[in-house]
Amino acid sequence: MKMFLPCWLSLLALMPLSFGTKAGVKVKLTEKGLEYGRQMGMASIQQKLKTITVPDISGTEKVPPVGKVHYSLTNMKIMDVGLPQSEVDLVPGTGFRLAIGNAFLSMNGNWRVKYLRLMKDHGSFDLNVKGLTITTSIAVKSDETGRPAVSTVSCAATVGSASIKFHGGASWLYNLFKNFVDKGLRKALEKQICPLVADAVSDMNPKLKTLNVLAKVDEFAEIEYSMVSSPTVSASSLDLGLKGEFYNIGKHQEPPFSPSNFSLPPQVNEMLYIGVSTFTANSAAFVYNKAGVLSLYITDDMIPRSSPIRLDTRTFGAFVPQIAKRFPGLKMKLLVKTVKNPVISFEPNNATVQATATVTAYAIQPNATLTPLFVLNLDISVSARVFVSGMQIAGAITLNKMGLTLGTSYVGDFQVRSLDNIFQMVLKLVVIPKLNARLAKGYPLPTLGKMKLVNTQLQVLKDYMLIGTDVQFMG
Ligand SMILES: *[C@@H]1O[C@H](CO)[C@@H](O)[C@H](O)[C@H]1NC(C)=O
Ligand SMILES: *[C@@H]1O[C@H](CO)[C@@H](O)[C@H](O)[C@H]1NC(C)=O
Ligand SMILES: *[C@@H]1O[C@H](CO)[C@@H](O)[C@H](O)[C@H]1NC(C)=O
């Protein structure tokens, strides 16, 4: 038993750590998306097939009445490859199938014959291969880094007909070569096509490896987008489950909550659907709160000049007279700080964030010492408008409601309610614009290579946001 342990461990080391956990982000590739992939893939297959090389062929045949003829076909080159028909279908459980029909190749080369000891002849020829059919099955799996990977499961290629046209030479030559063309060349081509198609399929893997499985967000956070399971393929879509979790950079600590089950609706109008769950959003809140960055010192110079409300003991003294009496003519400073993870929830057409914070108010003494005046508990609910900008998901929040209760007072009893308006102003003029400046910068979505999103729509649904989009690859 002991002996097997190292094997097990090495096997585990190959698995992405997240394998088996639930997805925070789901991605659905529809048939429309696959069709776009087919168009890109066909160009690659066409390039590959242009590299078919046919080795020189030579031999001796007995051709009555001339007798033994020594022949050779050399310098055979592919001039053109046409792939006028192809289609791709999802294969439930596996991946997809690509069927190419009516393809054609044209080649040219040189022929040479020797017979009757002294007679020699040579010329060129054109060869057209028609009715070429290629069918290949491609599996989609997760690689050891949690990125998708494709491989060819099966491939079959058949050549319909081949016709050869000689330039120069006697007509009996045609019969000599015709036999060869029908058998030998057909075999040579059929043998090369599938490996080249498999090459074109493998060539997709370096592109798939560009999936940003660990996307840097800012100096504090990164998002993990590795796949948490193998893709599921149904008759209408290929679905990926991605981890979709924010982490502190370099320090991956799990939050005290996990993704809930959610499934994307069966929409097919766009190429790609990306579902971002509340888990992903809440893991961000967890990370930023943990990093201690959800706190803000507010000073009077941060309040717009035009505002009648100033952060000083005169303004506050109008509502809490003890402040004006004990600390006349001083500026004030506020520290707003979350006390627990803000909670983000998605209901249809409604993204909200609930946060609980404390606000500590200080008077700034002439010698710069901060004298605490009071601590308030602040409950805030904000609505978020969420949108996609480039390859980022971004947002903007507005204040829904705010509730203040007294935590501690160093200036005696006062009516907290009387400060509601001041704090509403502070939130609207300072805190929310600051948060919005950060939210506008956005958070990276899962992306492959130079991918661009077009016709993008975002809907907030129960427990997740759904992004429906077409994509374009820029090279
Ligand atoms: C989520 O799905 C799993 C497996 O299908 C199930 O065991 C679990 O109870 C579900 N959880 C919820 C909250 O529905
Ligand atoms: C949005 O949802 C929150 C909490 O889920 C709720 O308090 C608020 O009233 C909702 N707003 C709208 C406009 O439905
Ligand atoms: C700063 O001024 C306050 C109020 O006058 C005083 O209580 C405090 O001791 C002073 N602190 C220092 C470091 O001078």
Short mmCIF file of C-alpha atoms and ligand atoms in Angstrom, two decimals:
data_model
loop_
_atom_site.label_atom_id
_atom_site.label_comp_id
_atom_site.label_asym_id
_atom_site.label_seq_id
_atom_site.Cartn_x
_atom_site.Cartn_y
_atom_site.Cartn_z
CA MET A 1 0.00 0.00 0.00
CA LYS A 2 2.74 2.38 1.00
CA MET A 3 4.45 1.89 -2.34
CA PHE A 4 1.53 3.35 -4.24
CA LEU A 5 1.43 6.53 -2.28
CA PRO A 6 4.09 8.40 -4.29
CA CYS A 7 2.26 7.46 -7.50
CA TRP A 8 -0.94 8.83 -6.11
CA LEU A 9 0.77 12.00 -5.05
CA SER A 10 2.33 12.55 -8.43
CA LEU A 11 -1.04 11.97 -10.03
CA LEU A 12 -2.61 14.51 -7.72
CA ALA A 13 0.11 16.98 -8.58
CA LEU A 14 -0.98 16.82 -12.21
CA MET A 15 -4.57 17.66 -11.42
CA PRO A 16 -5.47 21.31 -11.09
CA LEU A 17 -6.13 21.89 -7.42
CA SER A 18 -9.59 23.17 -8.11
CA PHE A 19 -10.77 20.07 -9.98
CA GLY A 20 -14.02 18.83 -8.49
CA THR A 21 -15.08 22.09 -6.87
CA LYS A 22 -18.10 23.98 -8.10
CA ALA A 23 -17.89 26.62 -10.78
CA GLY A 24 -18.18 30.31 -9.98
CA VAL A 25 -18.21 31.21 -13.67
CA LYS A 26 -19.80 29.22 -16.46
CA VAL A 27 -19.11 29.58 -20.14
CA LYS A 28 -21.34 28.26 -22.89
CA LEU A 29 -20.14 27.98 -26.46
CA THR A 30 -23.13 27.70 -28.77
CA GLU A 31 -23.33 26.21 -32.25
CA LYS A 32 -23.02 29.76 -33.55
CA GLY A 33 -19.71 30.06 -31.70
CA LEU A 34 -18.58 26.71 -32.99
CA GLU A 35 -19.45 27.82 -36.51
CA TYR A 36 -17.16 30.84 -36.08
CA GLY A 37 -14.49 28.44 -34.86
CA ARG A 38 -15.03 26.32 -37.96
CA GLN A 39 -14.38 29.27 -40.24
CA MET A 40 -11.10 29.97 -38.50
CA GLY A 41 -10.21 26.29 -38.40
CA MET A 42 -10.81 25.77 -42.12
CA ALA A 43 -8.23 28.38 -43.03
CA SER A 44 -5.73 26.53 -40.90
CA ILE A 45 -6.60 23.14 -42.42
CA GLN A 46 -6.31 24.59 -45.90
CA GLN A 47 -2.83 25.89 -45.11
CA LYS A 48 -1.85 22.49 -43.75
CA LEU A 49 -3.12 20.62 -46.80
CA LYS A 50 -1.06 22.89 -49.03
CA THR A 51 2.00 21.36 -47.41
CA ILE A 52 1.18 17.86 -48.68
CA THR A 53 4.27 16.48 -50.34
CA VAL A 54 4.21 13.59 -52.71
CA PRO A 55 7.52 11.77 -52.95
CA ASP A 56 9.06 11.14 -56.35
CA ILE A 57 7.87 7.94 -57.85
CA SER A 58 9.68 5.73 -60.28
CA GLY A 59 9.29 2.19 -61.55
CA THR A 60 9.27 -0.11 -64.51
CA GLU A 61 6.19 -1.36 -66.28
CA LYS A 62 5.74 -3.66 -69.21
CA VAL A 63 3.69 -1.88 -71.82
CA PRO A 64 2.88 -3.83 -74.95
CA PRO A 65 4.02 -3.41 -77.64
CA VAL A 66 6.97 -1.23 -76.53
CA GLY A 67 8.06 -3.57 -73.77
CA LYS A 68 9.72 -2.39 -70.59
CA VAL A 69 9.20 1.28 -69.79
CA HIS A 70 11.11 2.95 -67.03
CA TYR A 71 9.14 5.93 -65.71
CA SER A 72 9.46 8.57 -63.05
CA LEU A 73 7.20 11.29 -61.68
CA THR A 74 9.07 14.07 -59.93
CA ASN A 75 8.65 17.58 -58.51
CA MET A 76 5.05 17.04 -57.58
CA LYS A 77 3.66 20.15 -55.93
CA ILE A 78 0.30 21.17 -54.56
CA MET A 79 -0.88 24.23 -56.46
CA ASP A 80 -4.25 24.73 -54.86
CA VAL A 81 -6.50 23.27 -52.19
CA GLY A 82 -10.21 24.01 -52.20
CA LEU A 83 -12.45 23.29 -49.23
CA PRO A 84 -15.80 24.54 -50.46
CA GLN A 85 -17.96 22.53 -48.06
CA SER A 86 -17.57 21.82 -44.40
CA GLU A 87 -19.70 21.59 -41.33
CA VAL A 88 -19.18 21.16 -37.65
CA ASP A 89 -21.50 19.43 -35.19
CA LEU A 90 -21.39 18.97 -31.47
CA VAL A 91 -20.96 15.40 -30.35
CA PRO A 92 -22.56 15.01 -26.89
CA GLY A 93 -20.13 13.65 -24.35
CA THR A 94 -17.04 14.12 -26.50
CA GLY A 95 -16.57 17.35 -28.37
CA PHE A 96 -17.33 17.98 -31.99
CA ARG A 97 -17.11 16.53 -35.45
CA LEU A 98 -15.83 18.30 -38.51
CA ALA A 99 -16.94 17.03 -41.92
CA ILE A 100 -15.34 18.35 -45.08
CA GLY A 101 -16.85 17.35 -48.43
CA ASN A 102 -16.21 17.96 -52.12
CA ALA A 103 -12.72 19.21 -51.44
CA PHE A 104 -10.25 19.32 -54.29
CA LEU A 105 -6.52 19.51 -54.81
CA SER A 106 -4.61 20.47 -57.88
CA MET A 107 -1.01 19.50 -58.35
CA ASN A 108 1.56 19.57 -61.04
CA GLY A 109 4.82 17.77 -61.65
CA ASN A 110 7.18 16.37 -64.23
CA TRP A 111 7.16 13.00 -65.91
CA ARG A 112 10.01 11.18 -67.63
CA VAL A 113 10.17 7.84 -69.44
CA LYS A 114 12.85 5.63 -70.97
CA TYR A 115 12.12 2.67 -73.22
CA LEU A 116 13.52 0.62 -76.07
CA ARG A 117 16.98 1.34 -74.68
CA LEU A 118 17.45 4.65 -76.45
CA MET A 119 14.10 6.33 -76.42
CA LYS A 120 13.54 9.07 -73.87
CA ASP A 121 10.71 11.48 -73.35
CA HIS A 122 9.65 13.95 -70.71
CA GLY A 123 7.12 16.65 -70.01
CA SER A 124 4.90 18.04 -67.31
CA PHE A 125 1.51 17.07 -66.00
CA ASP A 126 -1.41 18.53 -64.08
CA LEU A 127 -3.29 16.43 -61.62
CA ASN A 128 -6.72 17.20 -60.22
CA VAL A 129 -8.10 15.36 -57.26
CA LYS A 130 -11.81 15.79 -56.66
CA GLY A 131 -14.48 14.64 -54.26
CA LEU A 132 -12.15 14.58 -51.30
CA THR A 133 -13.95 13.83 -48.05
CA ILE A 134 -12.50 14.27 -44.58
CA THR A 135 -14.34 13.45 -41.37
CA THR A 136 -12.70 14.01 -38.04
CA SER A 137 -13.84 13.79 -34.42
CA ILE A 138 -12.30 16.16 -31.94
CA ALA A 139 -12.39 15.73 -28.16
CA VAL A 140 -12.33 18.69 -25.77
CA LYS A 141 -10.88 18.14 -22.32
CA SER A 142 -9.22 20.10 -19.56
CA ASP A 143 -5.44 20.03 -19.52
CA GLU A 144 -3.38 19.77 -16.33
CA THR A 145 -3.42 23.57 -15.92
CA GLY A 146 -7.22 23.78 -16.12
CA ARG A 147 -7.23 25.11 -19.66
CA PRO A 148 -9.22 23.50 -22.48
CA ALA A 149 -7.33 21.22 -24.86
CA VAL A 150 -8.43 19.55 -28.07
CA SER A 151 -7.28 16.30 -29.64
CA THR A 152 -8.24 14.28 -32.70
CA VAL A 153 -10.09 11.13 -31.76
CA SER A 154 -10.67 9.76 -35.23
CA CYS A 155 -10.19 10.81 -38.82
CA ALA A 156 -11.01 9.33 -42.19
CA ALA A 157 -10.11 10.74 -45.60
CA THR A 158 -11.14 9.43 -48.98
CA VAL A 159 -10.29 10.70 -52.43
CA GLY A 160 -13.14 10.65 -54.93
CA SER A 161 -11.53 10.85 -58.34
CA ALA A 162 -8.24 11.89 -59.75
CA SER A 163 -7.59 13.01 -63.28
CA ILE A 164 -4.26 13.64 -64.91
CA LYS A 165 -3.42 15.68 -67.96
CA PHE A 166 -0.08 15.27 -69.67
CA HIS A 167 1.70 17.93 -71.58
CA GLY A 168 3.87 16.33 -74.27
CA GLY A 169 4.48 12.67 -74.86
CA ALA A 170 2.66 9.94 -76.67
CA SER A 171 -0.88 9.02 -75.80
CA TRP A 172 -0.03 5.52 -74.61
CA LEU A 173 1.75 7.15 -71.69
CA TYR A 174 -1.58 8.18 -70.33
CA ASN A 175 -2.60 4.57 -69.79
CA LEU A 176 0.67 3.80 -68.09
CA PHE A 177 0.29 6.53 -65.53
CA LYS A 178 -3.44 6.34 -65.13
CA ASN A 179 -3.13 3.12 -63.21
CA PHE A 180 -0.60 4.61 -60.90
CA VAL A 181 -2.58 7.76 -60.37
CA ASP A 182 -5.68 5.85 -59.38
CA LYS A 183 -3.95 3.62 -56.87
CA GLY A 184 -0.62 4.91 -55.69
CA LEU A 185 -1.26 8.59 -55.55
CA ARG A 186 -4.67 8.11 -53.97
CA LYS A 187 -3.10 6.09 -51.16
CA ALA A 188 -0.25 8.58 -50.75
CA LEU A 189 -2.74 11.44 -50.35
CA GLU A 190 -5.14 9.61 -48.08
CA LYS A 191 -2.24 8.72 -45.82
CA GLN A 192 -1.09 12.31 -45.48
CA ILE A 193 -4.38 14.12 -45.07
CA CYS A 194 -5.41 12.88 -41.61
CA PRO A 195 -2.05 13.58 -39.94
CA LEU A 196 -2.15 17.10 -41.37
CA VAL A 197 -5.69 17.64 -40.14
CA ALA A 198 -4.61 16.35 -36.72
CA ASP A 199 -1.76 18.89 -36.85
CA ALA A 200 -4.20 21.69 -37.60
CA VAL A 201 -6.31 20.54 -34.63
CA SER A 202 -3.26 20.45 -32.30
CA ASP A 203 -2.35 23.91 -33.50
CA MET A 204 -5.45 25.14 -31.66
CA ASN A 205 -3.92 24.14 -28.32
CA PRO A 206 -1.36 26.95 -28.06
CA LYS A 207 -4.29 29.35 -28.57
CA LEU A 208 -6.38 27.59 -25.92
CA LYS A 209 -3.39 27.78 -23.58
CA THR A 210 -3.74 31.57 -23.60
CA LEU A 211 -6.81 31.27 -21.34
CA ASN A 212 -6.04 33.63 -18.48
CA VAL A 213 -6.35 31.02 -15.73
CA LEU A 214 -4.85 33.51 -13.31
CA ALA A 215 -5.87 37.00 -14.34
CA LYS A 216 -4.24 39.87 -12.50
CA VAL A 217 -6.75 42.46 -11.36
CA ASP A 218 -4.73 45.05 -9.45
CA GLU A 219 -2.08 45.21 -6.75
CA PHE A 220 -4.28 43.23 -4.34
CA ALA A 221 -6.24 40.69 -6.30
CA GLU A 222 -6.18 38.15 -9.08
CA ILE A 223 -8.97 35.97 -10.46
CA GLU A 224 -8.62 32.28 -11.07
CA TYR A 225 -10.35 31.08 -14.21
CA SER A 226 -9.11 27.49 -14.45
CA MET A 227 -11.64 24.83 -15.42
CA VAL A 228 -13.03 22.91 -12.46
CA SER A 229 -14.17 19.94 -14.54
CA SER A 230 -14.04 18.58 -18.06
CA PRO A 231 -16.34 20.37 -20.49
CA THR A 232 -19.83 19.03 -20.89
CA VAL A 233 -21.01 18.74 -24.46
CA SER A 234 -24.68 18.55 -25.32
CA ALA A 235 -26.38 18.64 -28.71
CA SER A 236 -26.66 22.43 -28.54
CA SER A 237 -23.64 23.70 -26.61
CA LEU A 238 -20.26 23.07 -25.09
CA ASP A 239 -20.20 24.16 -21.45
CA LEU A 240 -17.20 24.96 -19.32
CA GLY A 241 -17.16 25.41 -15.56
CA LEU A 242 -14.49 27.85 -14.44
CA LYS A 243 -13.47 28.51 -10.89
CA GLY A 244 -14.18 32.24 -11.10
CA GLU A 245 -12.69 33.14 -7.76
CA PHE A 246 -10.89 36.25 -6.59
CA TYR A 247 -7.80 35.72 -4.48
CA ASN A 248 -5.30 37.86 -2.70
CA ILE A 249 -2.26 37.91 -4.95
CA GLY A 250 0.02 35.06 -4.00
CA LYS A 251 -2.06 34.17 -0.94
CA HIS A 252 -4.94 31.94 -1.84
CA GLN A 253 -7.28 31.75 1.10
CA GLU A 254 -10.75 30.28 0.64
CA PRO A 255 -13.71 32.42 1.73
CA PRO A 256 -16.25 31.00 4.20
CA PHE A 257 -18.79 30.41 1.40
CA SER A 258 -18.85 28.42 -1.81
CA PRO A 259 -20.51 28.68 -5.23
CA SER A 260 -24.17 27.78 -5.38
CA ASN A 261 -25.62 25.74 -8.20
CA PHE A 262 -26.58 27.83 -11.15
CA SER A 263 -27.10 26.93 -14.76
CA LEU A 264 -27.14 29.12 -17.81
CA PRO A 265 -30.40 29.47 -19.72
CA PRO A 266 -30.61 27.59 -23.05
CA GLN A 267 -30.00 30.68 -25.16
CA VAL A 268 -28.32 30.24 -28.53
CA ASN A 269 -28.45 33.60 -30.33
CA GLU A 270 -24.92 34.64 -29.41
CA MET A 271 -21.68 32.73 -29.85
CA LEU A 272 -20.78 32.76 -26.21
CA TYR A 273 -22.54 33.12 -22.89
CA ILE A 274 -20.64 33.83 -19.71
CA GLY A 275 -22.38 33.49 -16.36
CA VAL A 276 -20.68 35.24 -13.45
CA SER A 277 -22.16 34.14 -10.13
CA THR A 278 -22.60 36.01 -6.88
CA PHE A 279 -19.87 33.72 -5.57
CA THR A 280 -17.34 35.42 -7.85
CA ALA A 281 -18.51 38.89 -6.83
CA ASN A 282 -18.54 37.97 -3.15
CA SER A 283 -15.08 36.42 -3.34
CA ALA A 284 -13.92 39.85 -4.55
CA ALA A 285 -15.58 41.52 -1.56
CA PHE A 286 -13.91 38.94 0.71
CA VAL A 287 -10.47 39.58 -0.77
CA TYR A 288 -10.65 43.38 -0.68
CA ASN A 289 -12.08 43.40 2.83
CA LYS A 290 -9.40 40.95 3.98
CA ALA A 291 -6.70 43.07 2.35
CA GLY A 292 -7.93 45.99 4.45
CA VAL A 293 -8.48 48.21 1.46
CA LEU A 294 -12.17 48.82 2.06
CA SER A 295 -11.40 51.77 4.27
CA LEU A 296 -11.06 55.42 3.50
CA TYR A 297 -9.93 58.53 5.35
CA ILE A 298 -12.00 61.50 4.34
CA THR A 299 -10.78 65.03 4.84
CA ASP A 300 -12.38 68.36 4.06
CA ASP A 301 -10.31 68.90 0.92
CA MET A 302 -12.02 65.84 -0.59
CA ILE A 303 -15.43 67.54 -0.34
CA PRO A 304 -16.19 69.66 -3.41
CA ARG A 305 -15.73 73.40 -2.85
CA SER A 306 -19.32 74.03 -3.86
CA SER A 307 -20.72 71.92 -1.03
CA PRO A 308 -22.18 73.84 1.93
CA ILE A 309 -21.27 70.90 4.13
CA ARG A 310 -17.69 71.08 5.41
CA LEU A 311 -15.79 68.58 7.46
CA ASP A 312 -15.30 70.85 10.42
CA THR A 313 -16.54 71.27 13.96
CA ARG A 314 -18.71 74.21 12.89
CA THR A 315 -20.81 72.13 10.48
CA PHE A 316 -21.05 69.20 12.91
CA GLY A 317 -21.54 71.57 15.81
CA ALA A 318 -24.81 72.73 14.25
CA PHE A 319 -26.19 69.24 14.99
CA VAL A 320 -24.07 68.20 17.96
CA PRO A 321 -23.47 71.44 19.93
CA GLN A 322 -20.90 69.80 22.27
CA ILE A 323 -18.54 69.41 19.29
CA ALA A 324 -18.57 73.13 18.48
CA LYS A 325 -18.24 74.00 22.15
CA ARG A 326 -15.32 71.70 23.01
CA PHE A 327 -13.44 71.84 19.72
CA PRO A 328 -14.14 75.24 18.18
CA GLY A 329 -12.74 76.10 14.77
CA LEU A 330 -11.16 72.72 13.97
CA LYS A 331 -11.20 70.70 10.77
CA MET A 332 -12.39 67.14 11.04
CA LYS A 333 -11.42 63.80 9.54
CA LEU A 334 -13.55 60.69 9.03
CA LEU A 335 -12.45 57.09 8.79
CA VAL A 336 -14.96 54.85 7.00
CA LYS A 337 -14.09 51.18 7.29
CA THR A 338 -15.99 47.99 6.54
CA VAL A 339 -16.40 45.72 9.54
CA LYS A 340 -17.34 42.58 7.60
CA ASN A 341 -17.44 41.36 4.01
CA PRO A 342 -19.87 43.36 1.94
CA VAL A 343 -22.52 41.07 0.48
CA ILE A 344 -23.42 41.24 -3.17
CA SER A 345 -26.71 39.81 -4.39
CA PHE A 346 -28.17 39.44 -7.84
CA GLU A 347 -31.91 39.43 -8.38
CA PRO A 348 -33.45 39.81 -11.84
CA ASN A 349 -32.40 43.28 -13.09
CA ASN A 350 -31.10 44.18 -9.67
CA ALA A 351 -27.54 43.95 -8.41
CA THR A 352 -27.16 45.22 -4.87
CA VAL A 353 -24.38 45.45 -2.35
CA GLN A 354 -25.00 45.58 1.37
CA ALA A 355 -22.14 46.78 3.51
CA THR A 356 -21.66 47.33 7.20
CA ALA A 357 -19.04 49.85 8.18
CA THR A 358 -18.00 52.07 11.01
CA VAL A 359 -17.42 55.78 10.69
CA THR A 360 -15.03 57.29 13.18
CA ALA A 361 -15.04 61.08 13.36
CA TYR A 362 -12.00 62.97 14.61
CA ALA A 363 -11.25 66.59 15.30
CA ILE A 364 -7.86 67.59 13.92
CA GLN A 365 -5.98 69.48 16.63
CA PRO A 366 -3.67 72.38 15.62
CA ASN A 367 -0.72 70.06 16.41
CA ALA A 368 -2.25 67.45 14.01
CA THR A 369 -3.33 65.09 16.78
CA LEU A 370 -6.62 63.34 16.00
CA THR A 371 -9.13 63.49 18.84
CA PRO A 372 -11.94 60.95 18.40
CA LEU A 373 -15.42 62.44 18.67
CA PHE A 374 -17.70 59.48 18.00
CA VAL A 375 -18.00 56.15 16.18
CA LEU A 376 -21.12 55.39 14.17
CA ASN A 377 -22.29 52.11 12.70
CA LEU A 378 -23.22 52.53 9.07
CA ASP A 379 -25.37 50.14 7.07
CA ILE A 380 -25.43 50.89 3.38
CA SER A 381 -27.27 49.39 0.47
CA VAL A 382 -26.16 50.37 -3.01
CA SER A 383 -27.46 49.39 -6.44
CA ALA A 384 -24.94 48.49 -9.06
CA ARG A 385 -25.18 48.97 -12.78
CA VAL A 386 -22.90 46.36 -14.30
CA PHE A 387 -21.56 46.46 -17.85
CA VAL A 388 -18.90 45.00 -20.09
CA SER A 389 -16.12 47.27 -21.27
CA GLY A 390 -13.55 45.69 -23.56
CA MET A 391 -12.60 42.40 -21.95
CA GLN A 392 -13.50 43.71 -18.51
CA ILE A 393 -16.62 43.68 -16.44
CA ALA A 394 -17.17 47.06 -14.86
CA GLY A 395 -19.75 48.76 -12.73
CA ALA A 396 -21.13 51.91 -11.18
CA ILE A 397 -23.04 52.15 -7.93
CA THR A 398 -25.64 54.50 -6.55
CA LEU A 399 -26.83 54.79 -2.98
CA ASN A 400 -30.10 53.03 -2.16
CA LYS A 401 -30.32 53.60 1.52
CA MET A 402 -28.21 54.24 4.52
CA GLY A 403 -28.75 53.65 8.22
CA LEU A 404 -26.74 55.14 11.09
CA THR A 405 -26.63 54.03 14.70
CA LEU A 406 -24.39 55.22 17.48
CA GLY A 407 -21.41 53.08 18.33
CA THR A 408 -19.46 55.15 20.81
CA SER A 409 -19.64 58.83 21.63
CA TYR A 410 -16.81 60.82 23.23
CA VAL A 411 -18.85 63.99 23.28
CA GLY A 412 -21.92 62.86 25.22
CA ASP A 413 -25.35 61.91 23.92
CA PHE A 414 -26.65 63.22 20.64
CA GLN A 415 -29.33 62.47 18.11
CA VAL A 416 -27.61 60.32 15.42
CA ARG A 417 -30.53 60.92 13.06
CA SER A 418 -29.55 64.55 12.85
CA LEU A 419 -26.33 63.53 11.05
CA ASP A 420 -28.12 61.52 8.33
CA ASN A 421 -27.99 64.30 5.77
CA ILE A 422 -24.32 65.03 6.34
CA PHE A 423 -23.38 61.39 5.91
CA GLN A 424 -25.60 60.93 2.86
CA MET A 425 -23.71 63.85 1.33
CA VAL A 426 -20.34 62.41 2.33
CA LEU A 427 -21.24 59.05 0.77
CA LYS A 428 -22.53 60.66 -2.43
CA LEU A 429 -19.76 63.22 -2.80
CA VAL A 430 -16.73 61.22 -1.71
CA VAL A 431 -17.13 57.51 -0.98
CA ILE A 432 -19.26 56.45 -3.92
CA PRO A 433 -17.29 58.45 -6.53
CA LYS A 434 -14.10 56.82 -5.17
CA LEU A 435 -15.60 53.35 -5.43
CA ASN A 436 -16.97 54.15 -8.88
CA ALA A 437 -13.56 55.25 -10.08
CA ARG A 438 -12.27 51.80 -9.09
CA LEU A 439 -15.29 49.92 -10.46
CA ALA A 440 -15.01 51.73 -13.80
CA LYS A 441 -11.54 50.28 -14.30
CA GLY A 442 -13.13 46.85 -14.44
CA TYR A 443 -12.20 43.28 -13.67
CA PRO A 444 -10.88 40.91 -16.32
CA LEU A 445 -13.24 38.37 -17.90
CA PRO A 446 -11.96 35.00 -19.05
CA THR A 447 -10.31 35.54 -22.41
CA LEU A 448 -8.37 33.71 -25.11
CA GLY A 449 -5.60 35.41 -27.04
CA LYS A 450 -6.58 38.58 -28.87
CA MET A 451 -10.27 38.13 -28.33
CA LYS A 452 -12.73 40.95 -28.80
CA LEU A 453 -16.36 40.93 -27.72
CA VAL A 454 -19.02 42.30 -30.05
CA ASN A 455 -22.82 42.64 -29.74
CA THR A 456 -22.37 42.19 -26.02
CA GLN A 457 -25.30 42.24 -23.61
CA LEU A 458 -25.36 41.84 -19.88
CA GLN A 459 -28.37 40.83 -17.83
CA VAL A 460 -28.59 40.46 -14.09
CA LEU A 461 -30.52 37.30 -13.25
CA LYS A 462 -31.16 35.41 -10.01
CA ASP A 463 -27.75 34.65 -8.45
CA TYR A 464 -25.68 35.43 -11.55
CA MET A 465 -25.01 37.90 -14.33
CA LEU A 466 -25.33 36.64 -17.86
CA ILE A 467 -23.15 38.08 -20.59
CA GLY A 468 -24.23 37.09 -24.10
CA THR A 469 -21.78 38.04 -26.80
CA ASP A 470 -20.27 37.35 -30.16
CA VAL A 471 -16.51 37.19 -30.39
CA GLN A 472 -13.85 38.17 -32.87
CA PHE A 473 -10.28 37.03 -32.84
CA MET A 474 -7.82 39.63 -34.04
CA GLY A 475 -5.17 37.33 -35.49
C1 LIG B 1 -26.03 21.47 -5.88
O1 LIG B 1 -25.87 20.32 -6.66
C2 LIG B 1 -25.28 19.25 -5.97
C3 LIG B 1 -25.04 18.14 -6.96
O2 LIG B 1 -25.92 18.20 -8.03
C4 LIG B 1 -26.20 18.83 -4.82
O3 LIG B 1 -25.60 17.77 -4.11
C5 LIG B 1 -26.41 20.01 -3.91
O4 LIG B 1 -27.33 19.69 -2.89
C6 LIG B 1 -26.93 21.21 -4.69
N1 LIG B 1 -26.95 22.37 -3.81
C7 LIG B 1 -27.93 23.25 -3.80
C8 LIG B 1 -27.77 24.40 -2.85
O5 LIG B 1 -28.91 23.17 -4.53
C1 LIG B 2 -33.09 45.05 -5.27
O1 LIG B 2 -32.79 44.02 -4.35
C2 LIG B 2 -32.60 44.46 -3.03
C3 LIG B 2 -32.15 43.30 -2.17
O2 LIG B 2 -32.19 42.08 -2.80
C4 LIG B 2 -33.89 45.09 -2.54
O3 LIG B 2 -33.71 45.59 -1.23
C5 LIG B 2 -34.27 46.24 -3.47
O4 LIG B 2 -35.50 46.77 -3.09
C6 LIG B 2 -34.36 45.76 -4.89
N1 LIG B 2 -34.57 46.90 -5.76
C7 LIG B 2 -35.43 46.88 -6.75
C8 LIG B 2 -35.49 48.12 -7.58
O5 LIG B 2 -36.13 45.92 -6.97
C1 LIG B 3 -1.77 68.20 20.85
O1 LIG B 3 -2.78 69.10 21.30
C2 LIG B 3 -3.79 68.53 22.18
C3 LIG B 3 -4.83 69.56 22.46
O2 LIG B 3 -4.29 70.81 22.70
C4 LIG B 3 -3.12 67.99 23.43
O3 LIG B 3 -4.09 67.38 24.27
C5 LIG B 3 -2.05 66.98 23.05
O4 LIG B 3 -1.35 66.55 24.19
C6 LIG B 3 -1.08 67.54 22.04
N1 LIG B 3 -0.23 66.47 21.55
C7 LIG B 3 1.06 66.62 21.35
C8 LIG B 3 1.79 65.41 20.89
O5 LIG B 3 1.62 67.66 21.49
#
